[in-house]
CSV table of C-alpha atoms (C1' of nucleotides) in Angstrom, one decimal:
chain,number,residue,atom,x,y,z
B,1,MET,CA,16.4,39.2,-15.8
B,2,ASN,CA,13.9,38.4,-18.5
B,3,THR,CA,15.2,35.4,-20.0
B,4,LYS,CA,13.1,34.4,-22.9
B,5,PRO,CA,15.4,34.9,-26.1
B,6,ASN,CA,14.0,35.9,-29.3
B,7,SER,CA,14.7,32.7,-31.0
B,8,SER,CA,12.0,30.0,-30.7
B,9,TYR,CA,13.4,26.6,-30.5
B,10,HIS,CA,15.9,26.9,-27.6
B,11,HIS,CA,14.6,28.4,-24.6
B,12,GLY,CA,17.5,30.0,-22.9
B,13,ASN,CA,17.6,29.0,-19.3
B,14,LEU,CA,14.6,26.6,-19.1
B,15,LYS,CA,16.1,24.8,-16.1
B,16,GLU,CA,15.9,28.1,-13.8
B,17,GLU,CA,12.5,29.0,-15.0
B,18,LEU,CA,11.0,25.6,-14.2
B,19,ILE,CA,12.3,26.1,-10.8
B,20,ILE,CA,10.9,29.7,-10.6
B,21,GLU,CA,7.8,28.8,-12.1
B,22,SER,CA,7.4,25.8,-9.8
B,23,LEU,CA,7.7,28.2,-6.7
B,24,LYS,CA,5.1,30.3,-8.1
B,25,MET,CA,2.7,27.2,-8.5
B,26,VAL,CA,3.4,25.8,-5.0
B,27,GLU,CA,2.5,29.0,-3.3
B,28,SER,CA,-0.6,29.7,-5.3
B,29,GLY,CA,-2.2,26.1,-5.5
B,30,GLY,CA,-0.1,23.9,-3.4
B,31,ILE,CA,2.3,21.2,-4.5
B,32,ALA,CA,-0.6,19.0,-6.0
B,33,SER,CA,-1.1,21.9,-8.6
B,34,ILE,CA,2.3,21.4,-10.1
B,35,THR,CA,1.7,19.2,-13.2
B,36,LEU,CA,4.1,19.1,-16.0
B,37,ARG,CA,1.4,20.0,-18.5
B,38,GLU,CA,0.6,23.2,-16.7
B,39,ILE,CA,4.1,24.2,-15.9
B,40,THR,CA,5.4,23.6,-19.5
B,41,ASN,CA,2.3,25.2,-20.8
B,42,ARG,CA,3.2,28.4,-18.9
B,43,LEU,CA,6.8,28.3,-20.1
B,44,GLY,CA,5.7,27.7,-23.8
B,45,THR,CA,7.8,24.4,-24.2
B,46,SER,CA,6.6,20.9,-24.8
B,47,ARG,CA,6.1,18.7,-21.8
B,48,THR,CA,9.0,16.6,-22.1
B,49,ALA,CA,11.6,19.4,-22.5
B,50,LEU,CA,11.9,19.1,-18.7
B,51,TYR,CA,13.5,15.8,-19.0
B,52,ARG,CA,16.6,17.5,-20.6
B,53,HIS,CA,17.2,19.2,-17.4
B,54,PHE,CA,15.9,16.9,-14.6
B,55,THR,CA,15.8,13.2,-14.5
B,56,SER,CA,12.1,13.3,-13.1
B,57,LYS,CA,9.5,15.6,-11.8
B,58,GLU,CA,10.9,14.3,-8.4
B,59,GLU,CA,14.2,15.9,-9.2
B,60,LEU,CA,12.6,19.3,-10.3
B,61,LEU,CA,10.6,19.4,-6.9
B,62,GLN,CA,13.6,18.5,-4.9
B,63,GLU,CA,15.5,21.6,-6.1
B,64,VAL,CA,12.2,23.6,-5.6
B,65,ILE,CA,12.5,22.5,-2.0
B,66,GLN,CA,16.0,23.5,-1.7
B,67,ALA,CA,15.2,26.9,-3.2
B,68,GLY,CA,12.3,27.1,-0.7
B,69,PHE,CA,14.8,26.2,2.5
B,70,GLU,CA,16.9,29.2,1.1
B,71,LYS,CA,14.0,31.6,1.0
B,72,LEU,CA,13.1,30.7,4.6
B,73,ASP,CA,16.7,31.1,5.7
B,74,THR,CA,16.8,34.5,4.0
B,75,HIS,CA,13.5,35.6,5.4
B,76,ILE,CA,14.4,34.7,9.0
B,77,PHE,CA,18.2,35.8,9.1
B,78,SER,CA,18.3,38.7,6.8
B,79,THR,CA,16.2,41.2,8.6
B,80,LEU,CA,17.5,40.3,11.8
B,81,ASP,CA,19.2,43.0,13.5
B,82,SER,CA,22.7,41.9,14.9
B,83,ASP,CA,22.8,44.6,17.4
B,84,LEU,CA,20.0,43.4,19.4
B,85,ASP,CA,19.7,41.9,22.9
B,86,LEU,CA,20.0,38.1,22.4
B,87,ASN,CA,16.7,37.7,24.0
B,88,LEU,CA,15.0,39.8,21.7
B,89,LYS,CA,16.9,38.4,18.9
B,90,LEU,CA,15.5,34.9,19.7
B,91,HIS,CA,12.1,36.5,19.9
B,92,ASP,CA,12.3,38.3,16.4
B,93,LEU,CA,13.7,35.1,15.0
B,94,GLY,CA,10.9,33.0,16.1
B,95,ARG,CA,8.4,35.7,15.0
B,96,ALA,CA,10.0,35.7,11.6
B,97,TYR,CA,9.5,32.1,11.4
B,98,ILE,CA,6.1,32.0,12.1
B,99,ASP,CA,5.6,34.8,9.6
B,100,PHE,CA,7.2,33.1,6.9
B,101,ALA,CA,5.0,29.9,7.5
B,102,MET,CA,1.8,32.0,7.4
B,103,LYS,CA,2.9,34.2,4.3
B,104,ASN,CA,4.0,31.1,2.4
B,105,PRO,CA,2.0,28.2,3.8
B,106,ASN,CA,2.0,25.9,0.7
B,107,LEU,CA,5.9,26.2,0.4
B,108,TYR,CA,6.4,25.8,4.1
B,109,ARG,CA,4.3,22.5,3.8
B,110,MET,CA,6.3,21.5,0.8
B,111,ILE,CA,10.0,22.0,2.3
B,112,PHE,CA,9.0,20.2,5.6
B,113,GLY,CA,6.6,17.7,4.0
B,114,HIS,CA,7.6,14.0,4.0
B,115,GLU,CA,6.2,13.0,0.5
B,116,LEU,CA,9.5,13.9,-1.1
B,117,LYS,CA,11.8,13.3,1.8
B,118,GLU,CA,12.2,9.5,1.5
B,119,GLN,CA,14.3,9.8,-1.7
B,120,ARG,CA,16.9,12.2,-0.2
B,121,GLU,CA,17.5,10.3,3.1
B,122,GLU,CA,21.0,9.4,1.7
B,123,SER,CA,22.6,12.5,3.0
B,124,CYS,CA,21.9,11.7,6.5
B,125,ASP,CA,24.9,13.8,7.8
B,126,ILE,CA,23.1,16.6,9.4
B,127,ASN,CA,25.8,19.0,8.1
B,128,GLU,CA,24.8,18.2,4.4
B,129,ARG,CA,21.0,18.6,5.1
B,130,GLU,CA,19.3,21.6,3.3
B,131,ASP,CA,17.7,22.8,6.4
B,132,ALA,CA,20.8,22.4,8.6
B,133,PRO,CA,22.4,25.8,7.9
B,134,GLY,CA,19.6,27.9,9.6
B,135,PHE,CA,19.4,25.5,12.5
B,136,HIS,CA,23.1,25.9,13.1
B,137,LYS,CA,22.7,29.6,13.1
B,138,LEU,CA,20.1,29.2,15.9
B,139,VAL,CA,22.4,27.0,17.8
B,140,ASP,CA,25.1,29.7,17.7
B,141,ILE,CA,22.8,32.4,19.0
B,142,ILE,CA,21.6,30.0,21.9
B,143,THR,CA,25.2,29.3,22.6
B,144,ASP,CA,26.0,33.1,22.5
B,145,ALA,CA,23.0,33.6,24.9
B,146,GLN,CA,24.3,31.0,27.2
B,147,ASN,CA,27.6,32.7,27.2
B,148,ALA,CA,26.0,36.0,28.2
B,149,ASN,CA,24.4,34.4,31.2
B,150,ILE,CA,21.0,34.7,29.6
B,151,LEU,CA,20.2,31.1,28.9
B,152,LYS,CA,20.8,28.2,31.2
B,153,LYS,CA,24.2,26.4,30.2
B,154,ASP,CA,22.5,23.3,29.0
B,155,ASP,CA,22.9,21.4,25.8
B,156,ALA,CA,22.4,24.2,23.1
B,157,PHE,CA,21.6,21.8,20.5
B,158,MET,CA,18.7,20.4,22.4
B,159,GLN,CA,17.5,24.0,23.5
B,160,ALA,CA,17.6,24.7,19.7
B,161,THR,CA,15.4,21.8,18.9
B,162,VAL,CA,13.0,22.6,21.6
B,163,MET,CA,12.6,26.1,20.2
B,164,TRP,CA,12.4,24.8,16.6
B,165,SER,CA,9.9,22.3,17.7
B,166,MET,CA,7.7,25.1,19.0
B,167,LEU,CA,8.0,27.1,16.0
B,168,HIS,CA,7.3,24.2,13.8
B,169,GLY,CA,4.2,23.1,15.7
B,170,LEU,CA,2.8,26.6,16.1
B,171,SER,CA,3.3,27.1,12.4
B,172,ASN,CA,1.7,23.9,11.3
B,173,LEU,CA,-1.3,24.3,13.7
B,174,LEU,CA,-1.8,27.8,12.2
B,175,ILE,CA,-1.4,27.0,8.6
B,176,ASP,CA,-3.3,23.7,8.7
B,177,GLY,CA,-6.3,25.4,10.3
B,178,HIS,CA,-6.2,23.6,13.5
B,179,VAL,CA,-6.2,26.7,15.7
B,180,HIS,CA,-9.3,29.1,15.1
B,181,ILE,CA,-8.1,32.1,16.8
B,182,VAL,CA,-6.6,33.9,14.0
B,183,ASP,CA,-7.4,37.3,15.6
B,184,ASN,CA,-5.1,36.4,18.4
B,185,ILE,CA,-2.0,35.1,16.7
B,186,ASP,CA,0.2,37.7,18.3
B,187,ALA,CA,-0.8,36.6,21.9
B,188,LEU,CA,-0.4,33.1,21.0
B,189,PHE,CA,3.0,33.5,19.7
B,190,GLU,CA,3.9,35.6,22.9
B,191,LEU,CA,2.6,33.3,25.2
B,192,SER,CA,4.5,30.4,23.3
B,193,PHE,CA,7.8,32.3,23.4
B,194,GLN,CA,7.6,33.4,26.9
B,195,THR,CA,6.8,29.8,27.8
B,196,LEU,CA,9.8,28.7,26.0
B,197,ILE,CA,12.2,31.3,27.4
B,198,SER,CA,10.8,30.6,31.0
B,199,GLY,CA,12.0,27.1,30.6
B,200,ILE,CA,15.5,27.5,29.2
B,201,ALA,CA,16.4,30.9,30.6
B,202,VAL,CA,18.6,31.5,33.7
B,203,GLU,CA,16.2,32.1,36.9
B,204,LEU,CA,15.8,35.8,37.7
B,205,SER,CA,16.7,36.6,41.2
B,206,GLU,CA,13.7,38.9,41.5
J,1,MET,CA,-14.7,-10.6,13.6
J,2,ASN,CA,-13.9,-12.2,10.3
J,3,THR,CA,-16.8,-10.8,8.1
J,4,LYS,CA,-16.1,-12.5,4.7
J,5,PRO,CA,-19.3,-14.6,4.0
J,6,ASN,CA,-19.3,-17.8,2.0
J,7,SER,CA,-21.4,-16.5,-0.8
J,8,SER,CA,-19.4,-15.0,-3.5
J,9,TYR,CA,-21.3,-11.9,-5.1
J,10,HIS,CA,-22.0,-9.9,-2.0
J,11,HIS,CA,-19.4,-9.1,0.2
J,12,GLY,CA,-21.1,-8.3,3.5
J,13,ASN,CA,-19.6,-5.4,5.0
J,14,LEU,CA,-17.5,-4.1,2.5
J,15,LYS,CA,-17.6,-0.4,3.9
J,16,GLU,CA,-16.1,-1.4,7.1
J,17,GLU,CA,-13.3,-3.5,5.6
J,18,LEU,CA,-12.5,-0.7,3.2
J,19,ILE,CA,-11.9,1.4,6.1
J,20,ILE,CA,-9.9,-1.2,8.0
J,21,GLU,CA,-7.7,-2.2,5.1
J,22,SER,CA,-7.1,1.4,4.4
J,23,LEU,CA,-5.7,1.9,7.9
J,24,LYS,CA,-3.6,-1.1,7.6
J,25,MET,CA,-2.1,0.4,4.2
J,26,VAL,CA,-1.5,3.9,5.4
J,27,GLU,CA,0.5,2.4,8.3
J,28,SER,CA,2.6,0.1,6.2
J,29,GLY,CA,3.1,2.4,3.1
J,30,GLY,CA,1.8,5.8,3.7
J,31,ILE,CA,-1.1,7.6,2.3
J,32,ALA,CA,0.3,7.4,-1.2
J,33,SER,CA,0.3,3.6,-1.1
J,34,ILE,CA,-3.6,3.5,-1.1
J,35,THR,CA,-4.8,2.9,-4.7
J,36,LEU,CA,-8.3,1.8,-5.4
J,37,ARG,CA,-6.8,-1.1,-7.3
J,38,GLU,CA,-4.8,-2.6,-4.5
J,39,ILE,CA,-7.2,-1.9,-1.7
J,40,THR,CA,-10.1,-3.8,-3.8
J,41,ASN,CA,-7.7,-6.6,-4.9
J,42,ARG,CA,-7.0,-7.3,-1.4
J,43,LEU,CA,-10.6,-7.5,-0.2
J,44,GLY,CA,-11.3,-9.4,-3.6
J,45,THR,CA,-13.9,-7.2,-5.2
J,46,SER,CA,-13.8,-5.2,-8.3
J,47,ARG,CA,-12.4,-1.6,-8.2
J,48,THR,CA,-15.7,0.1,-8.6
J,49,ALA,CA,-17.4,-1.8,-5.9
J,50,LEU,CA,-16.0,1.0,-3.6
J,51,TYR,CA,-18.4,3.6,-5.3
J,52,ARG,CA,-21.3,1.8,-3.8
J,53,HIS,CA,-20.4,3.0,-0.3
J,54,PHE,CA,-18.4,6.2,-0.9
J,55,THR,CA,-18.9,8.7,-3.6
J,56,SER,CA,-15.2,9.0,-4.2
J,57,LYS,CA,-11.7,7.7,-2.9
J,58,GLU,CA,-11.8,11.3,-1.0
J,59,GLU,CA,-14.7,10.3,1.0
J,60,LEU,CA,-13.3,7.0,2.0
J,61,LEU,CA,-10.1,8.5,3.1
J,62,GLN,CA,-11.9,11.2,5.3
J,63,GLU,CA,-13.5,8.4,7.1
J,64,VAL,CA,-10.2,6.7,7.6
J,65,ILE,CA,-8.9,10.1,9.0
J,66,GLN,CA,-11.7,10.3,11.4
J,67,ALA,CA,-10.9,6.6,12.5
J,68,GLY,CA,-7.4,7.7,12.9
J,69,PHE,CA,-8.4,10.5,15.1
J,70,GLU,CA,-10.5,8.1,17.3
J,71,LYS,CA,-7.3,6.0,17.5
J,72,LEU,CA,-5.2,8.7,18.7
J,73,ASP,CA,-7.7,9.8,21.1
J,74,THR,CA,-8.0,6.3,22.6
J,75,HIS,CA,-4.3,5.7,22.8
J,76,ILE,CA,-3.8,9.0,24.6
J,77,PHE,CA,-6.6,9.0,27.2
J,78,SER,CA,-7.4,5.5,27.6
J,79,THR,CA,-4.2,4.4,29.5
J,80,LEU,CA,-4.2,7.7,31.5
J,81,ASP,CA,-4.5,6.9,35.2
J,82,SER,CA,-6.9,9.2,36.5
J,83,ASP,CA,-5.6,9.1,40.0
J,84,LEU,CA,-2.4,10.7,39.0
J,85,ASP,CA,-1.2,14.1,40.1
J,86,LEU,CA,-2.2,16.5,37.6
J,87,ASN,CA,1.2,17.5,36.8
J,88,LEU,CA,2.0,13.9,36.0
J,89,LYS,CA,-1.2,13.4,34.2
J,90,LEU,CA,-0.1,16.2,31.7
J,91,HIS,CA,3.4,14.4,31.4
J,92,ASP,CA,2.2,11.1,30.6
J,93,LEU,CA,-0.4,12.5,28.4
J,94,GLY,CA,2.4,14.4,26.3
J,95,ARG,CA,4.4,11.2,26.4
J,96,ALA,CA,1.7,9.1,24.8
J,97,TYR,CA,0.9,11.8,22.3
J,98,ILE,CA,4.6,11.4,21.1
J,99,ASP,CA,4.6,7.7,21.3
J,100,PHE,CA,1.5,7.4,19.1
J,101,ALA,CA,3.2,9.7,16.3
J,102,MET,CA,6.3,7.6,16.5
J,103,LYS,CA,4.5,4.2,16.4
J,104,ASN,CA,2.1,5.4,13.5
J,105,PRO,CA,3.9,8.0,11.8
J,106,ASN,CA,2.2,7.6,8.3
J,107,LEU,CA,-1.3,7.7,10.0
J,108,TYR,CA,-0.2,10.6,12.2
J,109,ARG,CA,1.0,12.5,9.0
J,110,MET,CA,-2.2,11.5,7.4
J,111,ILE,CA,-4.8,12.6,10.1
J,112,PHE,CA,-3.0,16.0,10.5
J,113,GLY,CA,-2.0,16.5,6.8
J,114,HIS,CA,-3.4,19.2,4.7
J,115,GLU,CA,-4.0,17.5,1.4
J,116,LEU,CA,-7.5,16.1,2.5
J,117,LYS,CA,-8.3,18.9,4.7
J,118,GLU,CA,-9.4,21.8,2.1
J,119,GLN,CA,-12.6,19.8,1.3
J,120,ARG,CA,-13.8,19.4,4.9
J,121,GLU,CA,-13.5,22.9,5.9
J,122,GLU,CA,-17.2,23.5,5.9
J,123,SER,CA,-17.5,22.4,9.5
J,124,CYS,CA,-15.5,25.2,10.9
J,125,ASP,CA,-17.2,25.1,14.4
J,126,ILE,CA,-14.5,23.8,16.6
J,127,ASN,CA,-16.9,21.8,18.5
J,128,GLU,CA,-17.7,19.6,15.4
J,129,ARG,CA,-14.1,19.1,14.4
J,130,GLU,CA,-12.8,15.6,14.6
J,131,ASP,CA,-9.7,16.6,16.3
J,132,ALA,CA,-11.5,18.7,18.8
J,133,PRO,CA,-12.7,16.1,21.5
J,134,GLY,CA,-9.2,15.2,22.6
J,135,PHE,CA,-8.2,18.9,22.5
J,136,HIS,CA,-11.2,19.7,25.1
J,137,LYS,CA,-10.0,17.0,27.2
J,138,LEU,CA,-6.8,18.7,27.5
J,139,VAL,CA,-8.4,21.9,28.2
J,140,ASP,CA,-10.3,20.3,31.0
J,141,ILE,CA,-7.2,18.9,32.6
J,142,ILE,CA,-5.4,22.1,32.4
J,143,THR,CA,-8.5,24.0,33.9
J,144,ASP,CA,-8.2,21.4,36.7
J,145,ALA,CA,-4.7,22.1,37.3
J,146,GLN,CA,-5.4,25.8,37.5
J,147,ASN,CA,-7.7,25.3,40.2
J,148,ALA,CA,-5.4,23.0,41.9
J,149,ASN,CA,-3.1,25.8,41.8
J,150,ILE,CA,-0.7,23.9,39.8
J,151,LEU,CA,-0.9,26.2,36.7
J,152,LYS,CA,-1.1,29.9,36.5
J,153,LYS,CA,-4.6,31.1,36.0
J,154,ASP,CA,-4.3,32.1,32.5
J,155,ASP,CA,-6.4,31.2,29.4
J,156,ALA,CA,-6.5,27.6,29.5
J,157,PHE,CA,-7.5,27.5,25.8
J,158,MET,CA,-4.2,29.2,25.0
J,159,GLN,CA,-2.2,27.1,27.4
J,160,ALA,CA,-3.5,23.8,25.7
J,161,THR,CA,-2.7,25.3,22.3
J,162,VAL,CA,0.9,25.9,23.6
J,163,MET,CA,1.2,22.4,24.8
J,164,TRP,CA,-0.6,20.8,21.8
J,165,SER,CA,1.9,23.0,19.5
J,166,MET,CA,4.9,21.7,21.4
J,167,LEU,CA,3.6,18.2,21.1
J,168,HIS,CA,2.8,18.4,17.4
J,169,GLY,CA,6.0,20.2,16.6
J,170,LEU,CA,8.2,17.5,18.4
J,171,SER,CA,6.0,14.6,16.8
J,172,ASN,CA,6.6,16.2,13.2
J,173,LEU,CA,10.5,16.6,13.6
J,174,LEU,CA,10.9,13.3,14.9
J,175,ILE,CA,8.6,11.4,12.4
J,176,ASP,CA,10.0,13.3,9.6
J,177,GLY,CA,13.6,12.9,10.4
J,178,HIS,CA,14.4,16.4,11.1
J,179,VAL,CA,16.0,15.5,14.5
J,180,HIS,CA,18.5,12.9,14.4
J,181,ILE,CA,19.0,12.2,18.0
J,182,VAL,CA,17.1,9.2,18.1
J,183,ASP,CA,19.0,7.6,20.9
J,184,ASN,CA,17.7,10.6,23.1
J,185,ILE,CA,14.2,10.9,22.5
J,186,ASP,CA,13.4,10.5,26.2
J,187,ALA,CA,15.8,13.3,27.2
J,188,LEU,CA,14.5,15.6,24.3
J,189,PHE,CA,10.8,15.0,25.6
J,190,GLU,CA,11.6,15.7,29.1
J,191,LEU,CA,13.5,18.9,28.2
J,192,SER,CA,10.6,20.1,26.3
J,193,PHE,CA,8.0,19.1,28.8
J,194,GLN,CA,9.9,20.9,31.5
J,195,THR,CA,10.3,23.9,29.5
J,196,LEU,CA,6.5,24.2,28.9
J,197,ILE,CA,5.7,23.4,32.5
J,198,SER,CA,8.3,26.0,33.7
J,199,GLY,CA,6.3,28.5,31.6
J,200,ILE,CA,2.8,28.0,32.4
J,201,ALA,CA,3.3,26.7,36.1
J,202,VAL,CA,2.7,28.8,39.1
J,203,GLU,CA,6.4,30.0,40.2
J,204,LEU,CA,7.5,27.8,43.2
J,205,SER,CA,8.6,29.6,46.3
J,206,GLU,CA,11.8,27.8,46.7
E,1,DA,C1',-43.8,-15.1,-6.9
E,2,DT,C1',-43.0,-10.9,-8.4
E,3,DT,C1',-41.0,-6.5,-8.1
E,4,DA,C1',-37.8,-3.2,-6.4
E,5,DT,C1',-33.5,-1.9,-4.3
E,6,DA,C1',-29.0,-2.6,-2.8
E,7,DT,C1',-24.7,-4.3,-4.2
E,8,DG,C1',-21.2,-5.8,-7.5
E,9,DT,C1',-19.0,-6.2,-12.4
E,10,DT,C1',-17.3,-4.9,-16.9
E,11,DA,C1',-15.6,-1.7,-20.2
E,12,DA,C1',-14.4,2.6,-21.3
E,13,DC,C1',-12.2,7.5,-20.5
E,14,DA,C1',-9.4,11.5,-18.9
E,15,DT,C1',-5.4,12.9,-16.5
E,16,DT,C1',-1.0,12.0,-14.8
E,17,DG,C1',4.3,11.1,-15.3
E,18,DT,C1',7.5,8.8,-18.3
E,19,DT,C1',10.0,6.7,-22.5
E,20,DA,C1',11.6,6.2,-27.2
E,21,DA,C1',12.6,7.9,-31.8
E,22,DC,C1',13.3,11.9,-34.2
E,23,DT,C1',14.6,17.3,-35.0
E,24,DT,C1',16.6,21.4,-34.6
E,25,DT,C1',19.7,24.7,-32.9
E,26,DA,C1',24.4,25.8,-31.0
E,27,DA,C1',29.3,24.6,-30.2
E,28,DA,C1',33.4,22.3,-31.6
E,29,DT,C1',36.7,21.1,-34.8
E,30,DA,C1',39.2,20.3,-39.4
Q,1,DT,C1',34.5,28.4,-43.6
Q,2,DA,C1',32.4,23.7,-43.7
Q,3,DT,C1',31.5,19.6,-41.3
Q,4,DT,C1',30.6,17.1,-37.4
Q,5,DT,C1',29.0,16.7,-32.6
Q,6,DA,C1',26.4,17.6,-28.6
Q,7,DA,C1',22.7,19.9,-26.3
Q,8,DA,C1',18.1,21.1,-26.2
Q,9,DG,C1',13.2,20.5,-27.8
Q,10,DT,C1',9.3,18.0,-30.2
Q,11,DT,C1',6.1,14.2,-31.3
Q,12,DA,C1',3.8,10.1,-30.4
Q,13,DA,C1',2.9,6.4,-27.5
Q,14,DC,C1',2.3,3.9,-22.7
Q,15,DA,C1',1.2,2.6,-18.1
Q,16,DA,C1',-1.0,3.8,-13.8
Q,17,DT,C1',-4.6,6.0,-11.4
Q,18,DG,C1',-9.5,7.8,-10.3
Q,19,DT,C1',-13.8,7.9,-12.3
Q,20,DT,C1',-18.3,7.1,-14.9
Q,21,DA,C1',-22.0,4.6,-17.6
Q,22,DA,C1',-24.3,0.6,-18.6
Q,23,DC,C1',-25.3,-4.0,-17.3
Q,24,DA,C1',-25.9,-8.1,-13.7
Q,25,DT,C1',-27.1,-10.2,-9.4
Q,26,DA,C1',-28.6,-11.1,-4.9
Q,27,DT,C1',-31.5,-9.7,-1.2
Q,28,DA,C1',-35.5,-7.3,0.6
Q,29,DA,C1',-40.2,-5.9,0.1
Q,30,DT,C1',-44.8,-6.4,-1.4
DNA sequence: ATTATATGTTAACATTGTTAACTTTAAATA
DNA sequence: TATTTAAAGTTAACAATGTTAACATATAAT
């Protein structure tokens, strides 16, 4: 895995390491802490070596964002027990989403941030968007839940958006320090999730 | 309202105009478009005149953010019909919130952004936070709704947070282009709001 | 009328991303 | 194997940005 060859001039796989190092720097110091000087110093190359692999700092950060989305996707779905009740599945998925945001606040801000988003608006087709795969998995689960008569047979895309909206809002409020009940995150998530479910679940005949 | 005096050397009320001009610039070009060069050029002063009124660009932007919060607060609550049914009141309030975000996306991003937030974390008391007054009005309305037996008698602070969370998440998804159903914003908001209400309202005995 | 203070200007600096011209290693080809 | 070519890295310089220090001017105070 260690990639630094013995020879000095050529680095080996500088491109990958630039992305990896950027990911580390985002997490520890936020996106603003990524400067070309600092990152190339850490990797022991000159500042401009970067331009042999990326046309600009912009382009590097775009790839970092893509890696960040993949990390989020992995975190949410890889630990998801596929044998679970669909209701619990949605619950754990939501909880994993919040966990990711709270464990990687700077990365979460970066991948959903707007600063670097203007330049990649060309691929407006939702199927080509980097945040789309995870969303589509959510739509699938919701569709399954509809078919299992757990959720109302409504527009699954809309229901997924409402759920994502709740998760995204809660994540942002938490990591940006707008909610000061850090002791009680569990309770806040449970209330949010139960509120969501009450709205989109089939009415219980109790 | 025009404040430029005839005399040349002293500007008159440069401080206020710096804030006003900054607000304009945020809206038209985002926070990154605010440069000291551009803003002082527009006001016809030298670049460093700013430092007689603010210790740094940072401090100017903090005051812009404060003005932004006041603008948001005004937009949401000033048009609110106080005679309305509490349920409708919450509905209109939520809708006004989304409207503000969509009409002033760059300003919305700025006031809730994290970049400038680290420096003002000293006032962690929620009562002194600039985004707190609006939130407390929301808590009050929710408390009223609880007393009117419209909402469940639960923790009003938590309920308000869940509602804010939904509004904030939806706002961000919309203005950052993550949701591509711009035709259908009305339907998306209604579904979100009904979902929220289903979760925190008292069960109807229908 | 003189002094003091607030406000504004000019010149210079450090930090950032970026480009141009040059160098060195690895790969390709004869 | 020897030579050429392309990939990858370096150095030096630049433009844009926020900031500071030293100086200038207008208003307020005495």
